[in-house]
XYZ file of C-alpha atoms in Angstrom:
659
model
C 23.451 102.281 142.742
C 23.969 99.480 145.118
C 26.870 99.636 147.930
C 25.418 96.284 149.797
C 29.253 95.254 151.385
C 30.015 91.840 149.937
C 33.258 91.894 149.459
C 36.387 91.813 152.718
C 38.632 95.009 152.221
C 41.083 94.064 152.465
C 40.762 91.657 150.308
C 40.159 93.077 147.243
C 43.029 95.381 148.062
C 45.175 93.032 147.195
C 43.491 91.064 145.268
C 45.644 91.216 141.952
C 48.596 91.523 143.518
C 48.589 88.645 145.084
C 47.202 86.788 141.254
C 50.448 87.862 139.669
C 53.229 86.886 142.753
C 51.066 83.028 143.115
C 52.593 82.599 139.433
C 55.750 83.018 140.620
C 56.033 85.461 137.480
C 55.456 89.204 138.391
C 56.618 90.394 141.310
C 56.723 94.186 142.726
C 58.974 95.536 144.557
C 57.476 97.622 147.450
C 54.243 95.041 146.445
C 52.471 97.755 147.228
C 52.515 100.285 144.506
C 52.039 103.776 145.446
C 51.826 107.259 143.182
C 54.063 109.395 142.734
C 56.697 105.923 144.095
C 59.383 104.265 141.869
C 58.061 100.154 141.692
C 60.475 97.583 141.000
C 58.803 95.079 138.333
C 60.459 91.604 138.348
C 59.481 89.729 134.756
C 60.156 85.697 134.943
C 59.364 84.451 131.860
C 60.226 81.238 133.032
C 57.536 79.398 133.698
C 55.316 81.462 130.763
C 54.967 81.677 127.210
C 57.944 84.351 126.523
C 60.351 81.267 127.959
C 64.015 81.072 125.857
C 62.966 84.195 124.500
C 64.823 87.585 124.565
C 64.900 90.504 124.468
C 62.309 91.997 126.922
C 60.078 94.511 126.175
C 57.492 96.150 128.578
C 54.403 98.554 127.912
C 52.759 99.620 131.532
C 49.040 100.658 131.206
C 47.574 102.674 133.907
C 44.454 104.816 134.405
C 44.390 107.355 136.368
C 42.719 111.367 135.949
C 39.152 108.330 134.628
C 41.546 107.282 131.804
C 43.282 105.089 130.575
C 47.039 105.912 129.412
C 49.553 103.602 128.112
C 53.577 104.048 128.910
C 56.819 102.022 128.197
C 59.166 99.556 130.425
C 62.543 100.014 130.247
C 63.979 96.339 130.865
C 66.995 94.930 131.996
C 67.465 92.152 131.888
C 69.759 90.386 135.437
C 69.923 86.868 136.427
C 66.690 85.820 137.599
C 64.900 87.462 134.233
C 64.046 91.257 133.863
C 63.331 94.530 135.652
C 62.402 97.550 134.873
C 62.373 100.743 137.820
C 59.271 103.061 137.089
C 58.095 105.796 138.649
C 54.390 105.612 139.654
C 52.537 108.398 137.973
C 50.411 110.981 140.917
C 46.583 109.755 140.274
C 47.512 106.167 139.244
C 44.377 103.477 140.112
C 45.255 100.734 138.006
C 48.655 99.155 136.725
C 48.742 96.831 134.243
C 52.310 95.737 132.552
C 52.585 93.227 129.622
C 55.471 92.163 128.581
C 56.563 91.448 124.300
C 59.367 89.046 122.821
C 60.423 88.016 119.101
C 56.697 88.410 118.312
C 54.483 87.870 121.540
C 52.634 89.094 123.739
C 52.415 87.966 127.521
C 49.393 89.315 129.233
C 48.732 87.062 132.577
C 46.463 85.689 131.536
C 43.551 84.513 133.076
C 44.065 86.880 135.932
C 46.766 89.303 134.391
C 49.530 91.038 135.780
C 47.861 93.880 137.490
C 47.806 95.609 140.667
C 45.386 98.120 142.622
C 47.409 101.332 143.563
C 47.751 103.376 147.622
C 48.069 107.026 148.019
C 51.121 108.000 150.160
C 48.553 107.197 153.191
C 48.224 103.361 152.137
C 44.871 103.664 151.460
C 43.239 101.941 148.111
C 43.171 104.544 145.495
C 40.015 105.124 144.002
C 38.458 104.182 141.212
C 41.039 101.036 141.699
C 38.656 99.114 141.819
C 36.132 100.362 139.500
C 39.149 99.892 136.957
C 39.629 96.559 137.733
C 36.203 95.966 136.554
C 35.936 98.148 133.209
C 38.996 96.276 131.869
C 38.075 92.973 132.078
C 34.303 93.062 130.857
C 33.364 92.755 127.809
C 31.060 95.271 127.989
C 33.235 98.007 127.197
C 36.290 96.716 125.101
C 36.042 99.457 122.627
C 36.534 101.563 126.134
C 39.618 99.947 127.305
C 43.615 99.731 125.690
C 44.266 95.468 124.541
C 45.649 95.116 128.195
C 44.335 91.562 129.008
C 43.650 88.099 127.015
C 40.310 87.149 126.821
C 40.600 83.921 129.243
C 40.557 87.371 131.636
C 37.125 88.398 130.758
C 34.301 88.288 133.031
C 30.796 88.287 133.488
C 28.263 91.371 133.589
C 27.163 90.260 136.983
C 31.430 90.428 138.344
C 31.946 93.499 136.605
C 28.393 95.105 138.618
C 30.504 94.004 141.742
C 32.929 95.399 142.034
C 31.002 98.263 141.142
C 29.720 98.598 144.234
C 32.889 97.286 146.021
C 34.402 100.475 144.649
C 31.020 102.056 145.282
C 31.596 100.856 149.028
C 34.607 101.748 148.937
C 34.499 105.242 147.688
C 30.719 106.518 147.817
C 32.656 109.400 146.225
C 33.364 107.502 142.791
C 29.475 107.303 142.246
C 30.335 110.409 139.243
C 32.821 108.617 137.519
C 31.481 105.694 136.576
C 28.289 105.902 136.154
C 28.012 105.363 132.422
C 30.156 102.609 132.548
C 28.591 101.233 135.266
C 25.056 101.555 134.003
C 26.517 100.066 130.521
C 27.463 97.056 132.442
C 23.701 96.533 133.940
C 21.967 97.006 131.141
C 23.414 93.756 130.067
C 23.463 92.094 134.022
C 20.559 93.172 135.628
C 18.804 95.240 132.518
C 15.528 94.482 134.969
C 16.630 97.070 136.656
C 17.991 99.974 134.513
C 13.906 101.203 134.753
C 14.449 102.405 137.812
C 18.444 102.379 138.617
C 19.040 104.805 135.711
C 16.843 107.667 136.147
C 18.109 108.020 139.617
C 21.174 108.134 138.805
C 20.661 110.449 135.888
C 18.906 112.398 138.342
C 21.680 112.948 140.563
C 24.591 113.428 137.971
C 21.859 116.215 136.836
C 21.841 117.983 140.522
C 25.749 118.177 140.896
C 26.351 121.966 141.166
C 29.928 121.792 139.236
C 28.945 119.025 136.608
C 31.122 118.603 134.773
C 30.126 118.187 130.716
C 31.039 114.977 130.444
C 29.333 113.907 132.754
C 25.904 115.749 131.256
C 27.467 114.656 127.523
C 27.188 111.303 129.696
C 23.249 111.701 130.938
C 22.953 112.280 127.038
C 24.477 108.859 126.467
C 22.397 107.552 128.113
C 18.952 108.267 126.603
C 20.771 107.652 123.677
C 21.767 104.280 124.308
C 20.744 102.888 126.807
C 17.082 103.574 126.979
C 16.702 104.081 123.860
C 15.114 107.321 123.859
C 16.668 110.508 121.405
C 14.496 113.416 122.412
C 15.567 113.088 125.751
C 19.069 113.554 124.312
C 18.303 115.685 122.195
C 17.156 117.650 125.226
C 20.428 116.945 127.159
C 21.976 118.045 124.360
C 20.653 121.517 124.259
C 21.377 121.610 128.125
C 24.221 120.996 127.939
C 25.531 123.667 125.370
C 23.773 125.981 126.231
C 25.880 125.809 129.740
C 29.054 125.126 127.500
C 28.331 127.145 124.201
C 31.882 126.473 122.702
C 32.560 122.749 124.198
C 32.675 119.566 122.566
C 28.908 119.108 122.203
C 28.165 122.062 120.075
C 31.780 120.656 118.546
C 30.189 118.409 117.309
C 26.794 119.818 115.629
C 28.485 121.791 113.291
C 30.734 118.834 112.517
C 27.910 117.379 111.574
C 26.497 120.532 110.246
C 29.257 120.432 108.170
C 29.989 117.699 106.785
C 25.873 117.781 105.692
C 26.657 120.767 103.812
C 26.910 120.864 100.226
C 30.239 122.048 98.756
C 29.905 125.596 98.842
C 28.053 126.532 101.842
C 31.616 123.560 103.672
C 34.271 126.140 103.738
C 32.225 129.346 104.736
C 31.228 126.489 107.647
C 34.299 125.550 108.282
C 36.127 129.475 107.930
C 33.578 129.671 111.596
C 34.241 126.396 113.178
C 37.907 127.145 113.622
C 37.813 130.437 114.844
C 35.037 129.579 117.079
C 36.160 125.628 117.499
C 41.262 125.881 117.896
C 41.869 122.902 116.677
C 44.354 122.161 118.948
C 42.355 122.275 122.043
C 40.284 119.164 120.732
C 42.697 117.522 120.373
C 42.070 114.518 122.775
C 38.257 114.292 121.813
C 37.134 110.776 121.121
C 33.937 111.599 120.321
C 31.150 109.905 117.559
C 30.537 113.097 115.510
C 34.843 113.085 115.614
C 35.430 109.396 114.741
C 33.472 109.779 112.239
C 32.803 113.491 111.009
C 36.468 115.604 111.461
C 39.123 113.384 109.396
C 36.771 113.376 106.252
C 35.084 117.876 106.998
C 38.742 117.891 107.165
C 39.344 116.723 103.599
C 36.488 116.755 102.244
C 37.504 121.187 102.197
C 41.023 120.638 100.978
C 40.125 118.335 97.769
C 37.841 121.238 97.688
C 40.150 123.756 97.119
C 42.393 120.955 95.240
C 40.344 121.422 92.726
C 41.431 124.667 92.376
C 44.901 123.482 92.903
C 45.112 126.138 95.761
C 48.424 124.411 97.058
C 49.150 127.530 99.431
C 45.769 125.617 101.383
C 47.322 123.234 101.675
C 50.466 123.727 102.589
C 48.120 125.745 106.043
C 45.794 122.578 106.193
C 48.800 120.102 107.119
C 50.431 120.738 110.401
C 46.875 120.292 112.293
C 45.563 118.344 109.772
C 44.873 114.966 111.716
C 47.594 111.521 110.520
C 44.290 109.766 107.680
C 44.973 112.935 106.531
C 48.002 113.472 106.304
C 48.776 110.077 104.939
C 45.958 110.619 102.290
C 46.936 113.883 101.484
C 50.023 112.105 99.879
C 48.567 109.859 98.184
C 46.255 111.772 96.624
C 47.727 115.204 96.287
C 51.521 114.230 96.058
C 51.541 111.086 94.100
C 48.755 111.138 92.691
C 49.167 114.016 90.554
C 53.080 113.070 89.520
C 51.314 109.339 88.998
C 49.002 110.963 86.089
C 51.596 113.569 85.377
C 50.169 116.510 86.261
C 52.683 117.381 88.728
C 56.354 117.164 88.008
C 58.938 115.644 91.100
C 61.291 119.069 91.334
C 57.644 121.094 91.645
C 55.733 118.720 94.522
C 58.526 117.614 96.128
C 58.321 120.153 99.458
C 54.907 119.272 99.973
C 55.906 115.885 100.214
C 58.422 116.805 102.306
C 56.029 119.008 104.730
C 54.498 116.318 105.249
C 56.426 113.442 106.038
C 58.231 115.616 108.632
C 55.167 116.191 110.173
C 53.678 112.788 110.829
C 57.452 111.573 111.304
C 56.855 114.138 114.457
C 53.607 112.757 115.214
C 55.567 108.866 115.672
C 57.862 110.774 118.288
C 54.825 112.293 119.746
C 51.484 111.284 121.379
C 48.650 113.201 120.172
C 45.616 112.923 120.150
C 42.365 110.268 121.427
C 43.923 107.755 119.127
C 46.787 107.576 121.110
C 45.803 107.337 124.786
C 45.697 102.781 123.962
C 49.491 102.443 122.588
C 53.183 103.755 125.001
C 55.076 105.785 123.028
C 57.102 102.766 121.182
C 54.095 101.331 120.283
C 52.811 104.648 119.013
C 55.898 105.274 116.943
C 55.536 101.616 115.257
C 51.809 102.714 114.569
C 52.245 105.800 113.267
C 55.126 104.623 110.735
C 53.355 101.217 110.184
C 50.785 103.644 108.031
C 52.970 105.968 106.985
C 55.227 103.788 104.646
C 52.902 103.911 101.408
C 54.276 107.738 101.737
C 57.205 107.785 103.020
C 58.112 105.226 99.815
C 56.666 107.947 97.905
C 58.680 110.955 99.230
C 61.855 108.621 98.723
C 60.879 107.702 94.882
C 60.358 111.292 94.630
C 63.895 112.029 95.723
C 65.265 108.488 94.703
C 64.381 110.791 90.582
C 65.685 113.993 91.441
C 69.149 112.130 91.822
C 69.600 112.519 96.137
C 70.139 108.662 96.509
C 71.411 110.104 99.901
C 68.059 112.169 101.219
C 65.977 109.152 99.707
C 67.618 105.929 101.610
C 66.751 107.705 104.692
C 63.279 108.006 103.761
C 62.936 104.609 103.283
C 65.230 102.507 105.956
C 62.547 104.554 108.957
C 60.715 102.594 107.459
C 61.922 99.357 106.743
C 60.998 97.152 108.660
C 57.011 97.982 108.213
C 54.769 95.112 106.929
C 53.953 97.085 103.782
C 57.029 98.231 103.174
C 57.567 94.186 102.221
C 57.205 93.805 98.354
C 58.546 93.986 95.429
C 58.326 98.416 94.992
C 59.462 98.675 97.625
C 62.502 96.172 98.235
C 63.227 97.434 95.042
C 63.997 100.840 95.524
C 65.895 99.501 98.646
C 67.532 97.213 96.752
C 68.987 100.049 94.296
C 69.334 102.942 96.743
C 72.005 101.157 98.798
C 73.899 100.387 95.480
C 73.748 104.480 94.267
C 75.184 104.522 97.898
C 77.788 102.424 97.597
C 76.423 99.836 100.142
C 77.079 96.772 98.030
C 76.693 93.301 99.683
C 73.406 95.269 101.383
C 71.727 95.545 98.051
C 72.525 92.562 97.209
C 70.904 91.029 100.201
C 67.957 92.858 100.233
C 67.335 91.911 95.839
C 68.394 87.808 97.561
C 65.743 88.146 100.041
C 63.186 89.343 97.403
C 64.159 86.920 95.027
C 62.815 84.431 98.619
C 60.113 85.303 98.161
C 59.357 85.756 95.448
C 58.625 88.949 95.334
C 61.041 91.854 93.264
C 61.500 94.285 90.966
C 62.563 93.624 86.818
C 65.311 96.368 88.533
C 66.304 94.674 91.103
C 66.482 91.356 88.480
C 68.634 93.119 86.918
C 71.553 93.986 89.879
C 71.623 90.316 90.562
C 72.463 89.257 87.020
C 75.269 91.651 86.775
C 75.962 90.331 90.428
C 75.834 87.190 88.652
C 78.180 88.395 85.636
C 80.999 90.274 87.728
C 81.239 86.719 89.651
C 80.788 84.041 86.645
C 81.636 85.769 83.279
C 78.675 85.029 81.645
C 75.106 84.829 82.352
C 74.860 80.773 81.705
C 73.230 80.133 84.240
C 71.431 82.559 85.633
C 68.227 81.732 85.344
C 68.680 78.926 86.724
C 71.186 80.123 89.599
C 67.727 82.492 89.806
C 65.249 80.357 90.294
C 67.010 78.539 92.937
C 67.042 81.736 94.822
C 63.430 81.126 95.511
C 61.156 79.462 98.028
C 60.190 76.652 96.458
C 57.251 75.785 99.046
C 55.710 79.105 98.052
C 56.121 78.284 94.635
C 54.340 74.959 94.948
C 51.589 77.036 97.386
C 51.349 79.148 94.107
C 51.279 76.751 91.381
C 47.882 74.611 93.551
C 46.764 77.987 94.198
C 47.149 78.430 90.138
C 45.862 75.109 89.403
C 42.117 75.585 91.583
C 41.668 78.636 89.443
C 42.169 76.951 85.716
C 38.160 76.928 83.706
C 37.063 76.608 80.940
C 34.530 79.150 79.103
C 33.974 80.018 76.034
C 36.193 83.276 74.454
C 34.223 86.052 73.426
C 35.757 87.182 70.090
C 36.779 90.435 68.850
C 38.672 92.577 66.401
C 40.277 95.606 68.292
C 43.338 98.307 67.177
C 46.773 98.543 67.984
C 48.609 101.049 68.429
C 51.250 100.192 66.415
C 48.988 100.046 62.643
C 46.340 97.632 61.814
C 43.576 95.153 64.037
C 43.964 91.675 66.484
C 41.797 89.836 65.529
C 40.750 86.619 68.104
C 39.260 84.582 65.995
C 43.060 84.622 63.788
C 44.717 82.740 66.756
C 43.545 79.662 66.727
C 45.994 77.242 67.798
C 48.260 80.204 70.072
C 47.778 81.262 73.533
C 46.831 84.161 73.619
C 47.184 86.724 77.181
C 45.329 89.136 77.815
C 45.725 92.259 79.525
C 42.568 95.323 80.105
C 44.799 97.778 81.788
C 43.707 102.228 81.630
C 45.900 104.857 81.583
C 43.863 106.056 84.969
C 44.211 102.773 86.772
C 47.047 102.196 89.459
C 47.313 98.991 90.030
C 47.067 98.370 86.236
C 50.936 100.404 86.066
C 51.664 98.714 88.597
C 51.367 94.994 86.990
C 52.970 95.840 83.960
C 57.058 95.697 85.175
C 55.340 92.474 85.966
C 53.680 91.398 82.653
C 57.118 93.415 80.743
C 58.257 90.355 82.678
C 56.439 87.194 80.932
C 56.093 88.950 76.785
C 60.478 89.196 77.402
C 59.713 85.478 77.575
C 58.302 84.588 74.829
C 58.733 87.149 72.614
C 60.432 84.614 71.006
C 57.816 81.455 70.589
C 55.465 83.053 68.222
C 52.532 80.896 68.950
C 52.036 82.608 72.180
C 50.513 86.365 71.837
C 49.991 88.996 74.573
C 47.355 91.432 73.991
C 47.539 94.643 76.191
C 44.181 96.602 75.904
C 43.510 99.559 76.976
C 39.988 99.647 78.113
C 37.139 102.468 80.068
C 39.541 105.218 78.818
C 37.568 108.270 79.243
C 39.930 111.748 78.036
C 40.229 112.450 74.669
C 44.392 112.373 73.597
C 44.141 108.853 75.611
C 45.934 107.203 72.755
C 48.919 110.279 72.931
C 48.941 109.014 76.709
C 49.200 105.998 76.257
C 51.960 106.119 73.940
C 53.948 109.027 76.651
C 53.287 106.126 78.781
C 54.350 103.382 77.009
C 57.818 105.407 76.312
C 58.340 107.205 79.644
C 58.767 103.982 81.203
C 60.698 101.991 78.465
C 57.148 99.381 77.908
C 57.550 97.141 74.063
C 53.908 95.886 74.715
C 51.000 95.317 72.086
C 48.228 97.755 73.292
C 44.961 97.227 71.607
C 42.202 100.274 72.014
C 38.632 98.837 73.216
C 35.866 99.553 70.634
C 33.169 101.531 72.444
C 30.089 99.642 73.075
C 26.113 100.002 73.053
C 26.328 102.587 75.955
C 29.077 104.672 74.474
C 31.274 103.679 76.997
C 35.342 101.746 75.732
C 34.203 98.697 77.276
C 33.766 96.616 74.420
C 35.968 93.126 74.472
C 35.594 93.553 78.553
C 32.125 93.634 78.883
C 32.039 91.029 77.040
C 35.151 89.287 79.186
C 33.330 90.723 82.355
C 30.619 89.274 81.486
C 31.156 85.767 81.019
C 33.262 85.200 83.673
C 30.645 87.470 85.934
C 33.297 89.936 87.444
C 34.121 93.387 87.166
C 37.094 95.931 87.820
C 40.931 95.979 85.480
C 43.140 95.274 86.017
C 41.421 91.984 84.184
C 43.564 89.533 82.484
C 41.952 86.281 80.622
C 44.839 83.846 79.621
C 42.648 81.874 76.253
C 44.151 78.353 74.942
C 45.231 77.007 71.181
C 41.064 76.400 71.173
C 39.810 79.821 71.728
C 38.861 78.629 75.627
C 39.271 81.019 79.018
C 41.471 79.030 81.070
C 42.568 80.970 83.489
C 41.707 84.820 84.989
C 42.825 87.189 87.961
C 41.793 90.499 88.486
C 43.669 93.176 90.388
C 47.424 92.730 91.146
C 49.288 92.212 94.408
C 52.011 93.725 94.128
C 55.017 91.256 92.918
C 56.369 91.738 89.555
C 57.791 88.610 89.423
C 55.119 86.079 90.547
C 52.751 87.493 87.792
C 55.439 86.332 85.047
C 56.084 83.122 87.158
C 52.402 83.073 87.164
C 51.870 83.812 83.621
C 54.728 81.308 82.606
C 53.015 77.976 84.606
C 49.555 78.913 83.011
C 51.375 79.253 79.360
C 53.042 76.682 79.929
C 50.488 74.080 81.095
C 48.393 74.852 78.421
C 51.482 73.598 75.754
C 51.347 70.632 77.746
C 48.311 69.943 76.829
C 48.430 71.427 72.992
């Protein structure tokens, strides 16, 4: 690589601090950021996107030891803005602070708030200019933290300029910037890559102390930059000979396990963990790690769980990746419980172990995926991923009467996006009520009603409060509907009207759970609501509380009929399972059993309806008017019983007006 001096060193050293000071928004004291010393970082949001917002929080991104880190800044309000005192870690080459408030983040725009760092002697740190180039090039976006906006992006040619300046000031950086610089060169001047890349590969290969990572970068350059997989494979063999128990050898074994049969996988995995202790490779960030390791981990556990080997699950939980832990809770804890295969008492210890390990992980940055997160950000990221598991655990605790403990787990994640749904907020309200926090419970329900995302149980809680204040339930429905956001309702109704259609409804004559047969041809003049569902379908069952609300609303209307068609059932005793399910959940639904189609599957009616609207999947809901026309169809379930009931009711009322 060229080391042509394109820039005066003094200017290069001061470039970012000058930019930040010029804006009058960020100021470093002392002006030179030095590793091992503390620095005060002043932030005045008056001329920034955070003007008038508070409190301000801060995150500082570092380039240190040839990698990126993220740390929290403890911001304190002053008369002129905000300030943080920060001890700069030894070895830091570049710092980039970001500031946030009320959901907005100020990253400094075009110039950023970055500053290069210096050593104790006042010399600019090696890799500072290279890190500045890495940060701003789109070529390396996936390898850099989200510390700058797109407006700060520079062209590959400019990034290459910073690489050359790094080499001019610090020739010893040559080995450290190898792959990134070559990736930039490929975009900036591909014509030179064929001559420069082999030269740099030769240089790295000749180093007597070349690390495995440096040799892996050569392999990666062959594969990704030169498109020569054979050379990459040859390099991998060299690496494995030199580092037989290193990352490359481990990657090959990961792929081997991924390709193995179920019978082979267990033996391969046992050898793998002996040779490559799991805790020794937690920060590995290779393609094999990203693509196959987590899948392998889960596959090994799932194979054992076919035989209900919960002891093996318990053994595997602590070292499991985050995604595996959350998936284990979903599929191996809540799945069996919701399908009636295990009791709450039996599965709770495994649920507890999983959520406790996930919570621990939220407080301790762990693994390569955490490096771009400050501790506070990492905690929120993990809790966001963990919300379904924490909710599931709280539900199990509620089932066994441990509402005090259940509330603790709900409140850990109550502010997460995944918690803003009817099921979560409904349980939260019930737990608050059961723990003596009545006013808080009512507030949660009212907030849910405003969003039209509320469960029947929560509505009942609100109704009791209404009766307590008013002496009866007279006027409750008007009060309840008055809490809803009118704009949101109008938006929902406009969407429903756009969904309306007009297709001939296929006929059917199906056996009813209550006895006899339901014949659609005899429903002329009736509005018919059909819900295709199954006992094995989670979303189908999740939607039933909302459908029950709609059924209850029209229970006395003899011109509105609801049919819940159990379709695609596979178990021999599915009829008994349906009866048990309805009884356990106190559902009063008119269930029909779908007939056998030509292919032998129990989807005779469903297949006709799916074909009519050119769709597939359940739950699937159809509303048929009095003339036998399909007027509305919807697939899936979006999480709100009250919104679903309103949706069904609105269409029924529209069809009634049509006559």
